[in-house]
Tab-separated table of C-alpha atoms in Angstrom:
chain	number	residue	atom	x	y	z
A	1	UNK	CA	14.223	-2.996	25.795
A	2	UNK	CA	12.598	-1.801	22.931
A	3	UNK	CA	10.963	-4.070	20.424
A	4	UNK	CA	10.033	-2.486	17.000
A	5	UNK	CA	8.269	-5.272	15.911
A	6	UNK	CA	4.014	-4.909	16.623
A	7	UNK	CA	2.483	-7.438	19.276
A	8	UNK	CA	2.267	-7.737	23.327
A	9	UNK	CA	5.212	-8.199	25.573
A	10	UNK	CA	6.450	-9.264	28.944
A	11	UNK	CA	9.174	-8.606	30.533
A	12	UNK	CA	10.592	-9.678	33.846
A	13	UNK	CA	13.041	-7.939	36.178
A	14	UNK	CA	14.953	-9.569	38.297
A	15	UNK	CA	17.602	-8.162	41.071
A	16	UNK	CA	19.794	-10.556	41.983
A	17	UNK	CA	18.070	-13.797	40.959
A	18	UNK	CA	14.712	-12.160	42.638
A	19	UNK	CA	11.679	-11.377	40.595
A	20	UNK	CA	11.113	-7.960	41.663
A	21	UNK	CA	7.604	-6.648	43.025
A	22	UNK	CA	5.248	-6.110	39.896
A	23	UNK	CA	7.479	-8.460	37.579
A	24	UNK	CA	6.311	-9.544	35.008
A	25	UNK	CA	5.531	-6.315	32.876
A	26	UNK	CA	2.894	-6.094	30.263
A	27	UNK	CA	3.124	-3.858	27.306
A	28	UNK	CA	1.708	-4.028	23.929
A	29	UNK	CA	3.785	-2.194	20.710
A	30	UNK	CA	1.600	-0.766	18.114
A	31	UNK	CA	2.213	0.524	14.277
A	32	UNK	CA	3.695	4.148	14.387
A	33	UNK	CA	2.324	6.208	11.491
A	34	UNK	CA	2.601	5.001	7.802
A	35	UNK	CA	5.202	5.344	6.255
A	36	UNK	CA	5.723	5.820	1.799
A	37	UNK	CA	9.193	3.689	1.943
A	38	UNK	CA	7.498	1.245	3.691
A	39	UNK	CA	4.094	0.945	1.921
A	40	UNK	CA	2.736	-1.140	-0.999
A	41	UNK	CA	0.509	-0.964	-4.069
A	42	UNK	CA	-1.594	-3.483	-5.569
A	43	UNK	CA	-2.540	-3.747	-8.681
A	44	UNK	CA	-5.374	-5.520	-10.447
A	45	UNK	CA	-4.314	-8.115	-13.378
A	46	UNK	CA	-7.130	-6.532	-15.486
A	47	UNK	CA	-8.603	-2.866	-15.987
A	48	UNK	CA	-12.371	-2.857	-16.288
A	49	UNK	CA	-13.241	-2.026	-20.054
A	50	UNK	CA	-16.637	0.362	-20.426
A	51	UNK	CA	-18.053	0.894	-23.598
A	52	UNK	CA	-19.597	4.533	-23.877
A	53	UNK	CA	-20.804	4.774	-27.307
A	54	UNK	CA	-17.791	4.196	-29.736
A	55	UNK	CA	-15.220	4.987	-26.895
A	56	UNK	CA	-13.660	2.511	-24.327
A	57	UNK	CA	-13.205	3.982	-20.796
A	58	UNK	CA	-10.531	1.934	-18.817
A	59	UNK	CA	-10.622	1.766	-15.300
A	60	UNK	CA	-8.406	-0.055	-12.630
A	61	UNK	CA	-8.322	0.624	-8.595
A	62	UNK	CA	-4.664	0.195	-7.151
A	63	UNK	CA	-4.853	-0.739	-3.591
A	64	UNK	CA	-2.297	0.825	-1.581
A	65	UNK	CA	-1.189	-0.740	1.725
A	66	UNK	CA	0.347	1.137	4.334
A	67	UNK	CA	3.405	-0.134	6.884
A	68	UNK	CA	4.925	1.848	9.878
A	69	UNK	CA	8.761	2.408	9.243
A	70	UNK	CA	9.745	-0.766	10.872
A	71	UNK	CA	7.538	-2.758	9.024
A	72	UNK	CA	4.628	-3.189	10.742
A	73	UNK	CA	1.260	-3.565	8.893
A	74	UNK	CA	-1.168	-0.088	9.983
A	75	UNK	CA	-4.185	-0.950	10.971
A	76	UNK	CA	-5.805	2.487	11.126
A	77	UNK	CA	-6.565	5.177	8.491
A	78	UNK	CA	-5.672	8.539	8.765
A	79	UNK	CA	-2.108	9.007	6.721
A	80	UNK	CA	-1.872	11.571	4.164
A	81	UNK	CA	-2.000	10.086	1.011
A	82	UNK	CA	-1.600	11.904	-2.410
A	83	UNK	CA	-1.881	10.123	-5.955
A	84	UNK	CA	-0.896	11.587	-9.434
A	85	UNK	CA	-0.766	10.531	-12.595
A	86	UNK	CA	-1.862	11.356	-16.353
A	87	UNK	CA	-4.714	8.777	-16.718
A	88	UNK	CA	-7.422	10.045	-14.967
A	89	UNK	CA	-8.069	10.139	-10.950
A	90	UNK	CA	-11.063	9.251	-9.961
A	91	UNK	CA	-11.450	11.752	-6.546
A	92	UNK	CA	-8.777	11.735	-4.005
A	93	UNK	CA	-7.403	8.377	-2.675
A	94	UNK	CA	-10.057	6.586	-0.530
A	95	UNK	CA	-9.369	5.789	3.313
A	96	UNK	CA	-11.171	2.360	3.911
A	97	UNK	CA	-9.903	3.311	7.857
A	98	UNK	CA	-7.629	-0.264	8.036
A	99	UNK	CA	-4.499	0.952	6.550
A	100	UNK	CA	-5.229	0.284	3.503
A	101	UNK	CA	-6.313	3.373	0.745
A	102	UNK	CA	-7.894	2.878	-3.030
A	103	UNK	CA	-6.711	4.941	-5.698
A	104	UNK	CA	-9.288	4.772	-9.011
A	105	UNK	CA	-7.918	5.566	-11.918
A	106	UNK	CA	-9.526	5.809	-15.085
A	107	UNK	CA	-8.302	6.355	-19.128
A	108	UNK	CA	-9.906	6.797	-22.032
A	109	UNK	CA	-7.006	4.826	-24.046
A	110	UNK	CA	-5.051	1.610	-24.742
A	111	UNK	CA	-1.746	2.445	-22.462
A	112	UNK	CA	0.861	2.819	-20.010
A	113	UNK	CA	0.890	5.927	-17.155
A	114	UNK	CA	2.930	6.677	-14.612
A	115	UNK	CA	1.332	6.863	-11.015
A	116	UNK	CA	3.278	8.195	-8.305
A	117	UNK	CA	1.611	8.172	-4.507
A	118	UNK	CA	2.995	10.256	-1.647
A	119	UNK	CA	2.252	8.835	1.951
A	120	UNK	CA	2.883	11.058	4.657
A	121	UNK	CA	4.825	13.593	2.501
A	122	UNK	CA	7.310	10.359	1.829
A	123	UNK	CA	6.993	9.276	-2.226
A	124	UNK	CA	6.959	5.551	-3.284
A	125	UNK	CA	8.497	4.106	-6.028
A	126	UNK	CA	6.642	5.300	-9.423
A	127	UNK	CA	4.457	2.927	-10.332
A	128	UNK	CA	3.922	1.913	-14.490
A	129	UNK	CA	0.436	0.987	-15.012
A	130	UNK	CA	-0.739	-0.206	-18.339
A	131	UNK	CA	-4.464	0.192	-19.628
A	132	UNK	CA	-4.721	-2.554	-22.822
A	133	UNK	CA	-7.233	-2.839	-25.191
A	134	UNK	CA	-9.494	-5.833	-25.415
A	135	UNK	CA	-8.307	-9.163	-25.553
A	136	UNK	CA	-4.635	-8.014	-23.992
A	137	UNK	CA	-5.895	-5.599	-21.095
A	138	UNK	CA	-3.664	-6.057	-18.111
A	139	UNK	CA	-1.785	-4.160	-15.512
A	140	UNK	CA	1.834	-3.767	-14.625
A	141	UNK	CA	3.718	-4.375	-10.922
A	142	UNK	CA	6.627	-1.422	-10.087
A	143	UNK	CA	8.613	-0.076	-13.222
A	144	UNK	CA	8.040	-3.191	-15.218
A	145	UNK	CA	7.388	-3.789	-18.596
A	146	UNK	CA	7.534	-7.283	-19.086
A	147	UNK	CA	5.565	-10.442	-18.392
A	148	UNK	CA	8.321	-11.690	-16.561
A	149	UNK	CA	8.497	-9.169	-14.015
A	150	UNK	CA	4.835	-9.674	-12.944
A	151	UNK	CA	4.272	-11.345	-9.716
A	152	UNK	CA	1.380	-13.532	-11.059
């Protein structure tokens, strides 16, 4: 028996039609490491508009959420994630220690980049995220470039 999916077990063993000695077994199954195939990104609806004098600074943190390679939700820190992009990186991704990592990013333009994250040396799908002006500032799921891709 081996279960894949996270959670605690029991498992009895019987020899013919007795409950052996011991029986039932505990055991509890925990998230292996994270895994980039497996993992997620979210992304804000909005980027945060700054003025600095004349300029706008747009800035947006994706929140990437890590899974083992069977699925199961990590609830630890401690993968090795990696983030690039052409907008801006704010510092190296941040390890809130539950699985789940923030990547700041940060553009001095109205626009789409590409973000691509490595977790564990394993790359996720790129990522299109667009940085819009005011009134139409907004962020994009996976490869899209529509409205009616977005999961809102």
């Amino acid at each position: 028996v081996h279960p894949m999916v996270a959670g605690q077990y029991k498992i009895t063993i019987l020899l013919k039609d007795e409950i052996l000695s011991g029986s039932p077994l505990r055991y509890t199954v925990t998230p292996g490491d994270a895994d980039g195939k497996q993992c997620s990104i979210e992304q804000p609806r909005f980027a945060i508009i700054t003025d600095v004098g004349s300029r706008h600074i747009f800035s947006m943190d994706l929140v990437l959420t890590t899974f083992d390679s069977w699925g199961n939700r990590c609830l630890k820190g401690g993968a090795k994630v990696k983030a690039a992009t052409r907008a801006v990186l704010k510092g190296t991704p941040i390890d809130l220690q539950d699985g789940t990592y923030v990547i700041k990013l940060e553009q001095q333009q109205a626009g789409s980049t590409d973000v691509s994250v490595t977790v564990n040396g394993v790359d996720m799908s790129i990522y299109v995220v667009h940085f819009c002006g005011p009134g139409g500032h907004r962020s994009s799921s996976p490869m899209s470039d529509s409205d009616d891709d977005m999961p809102w």
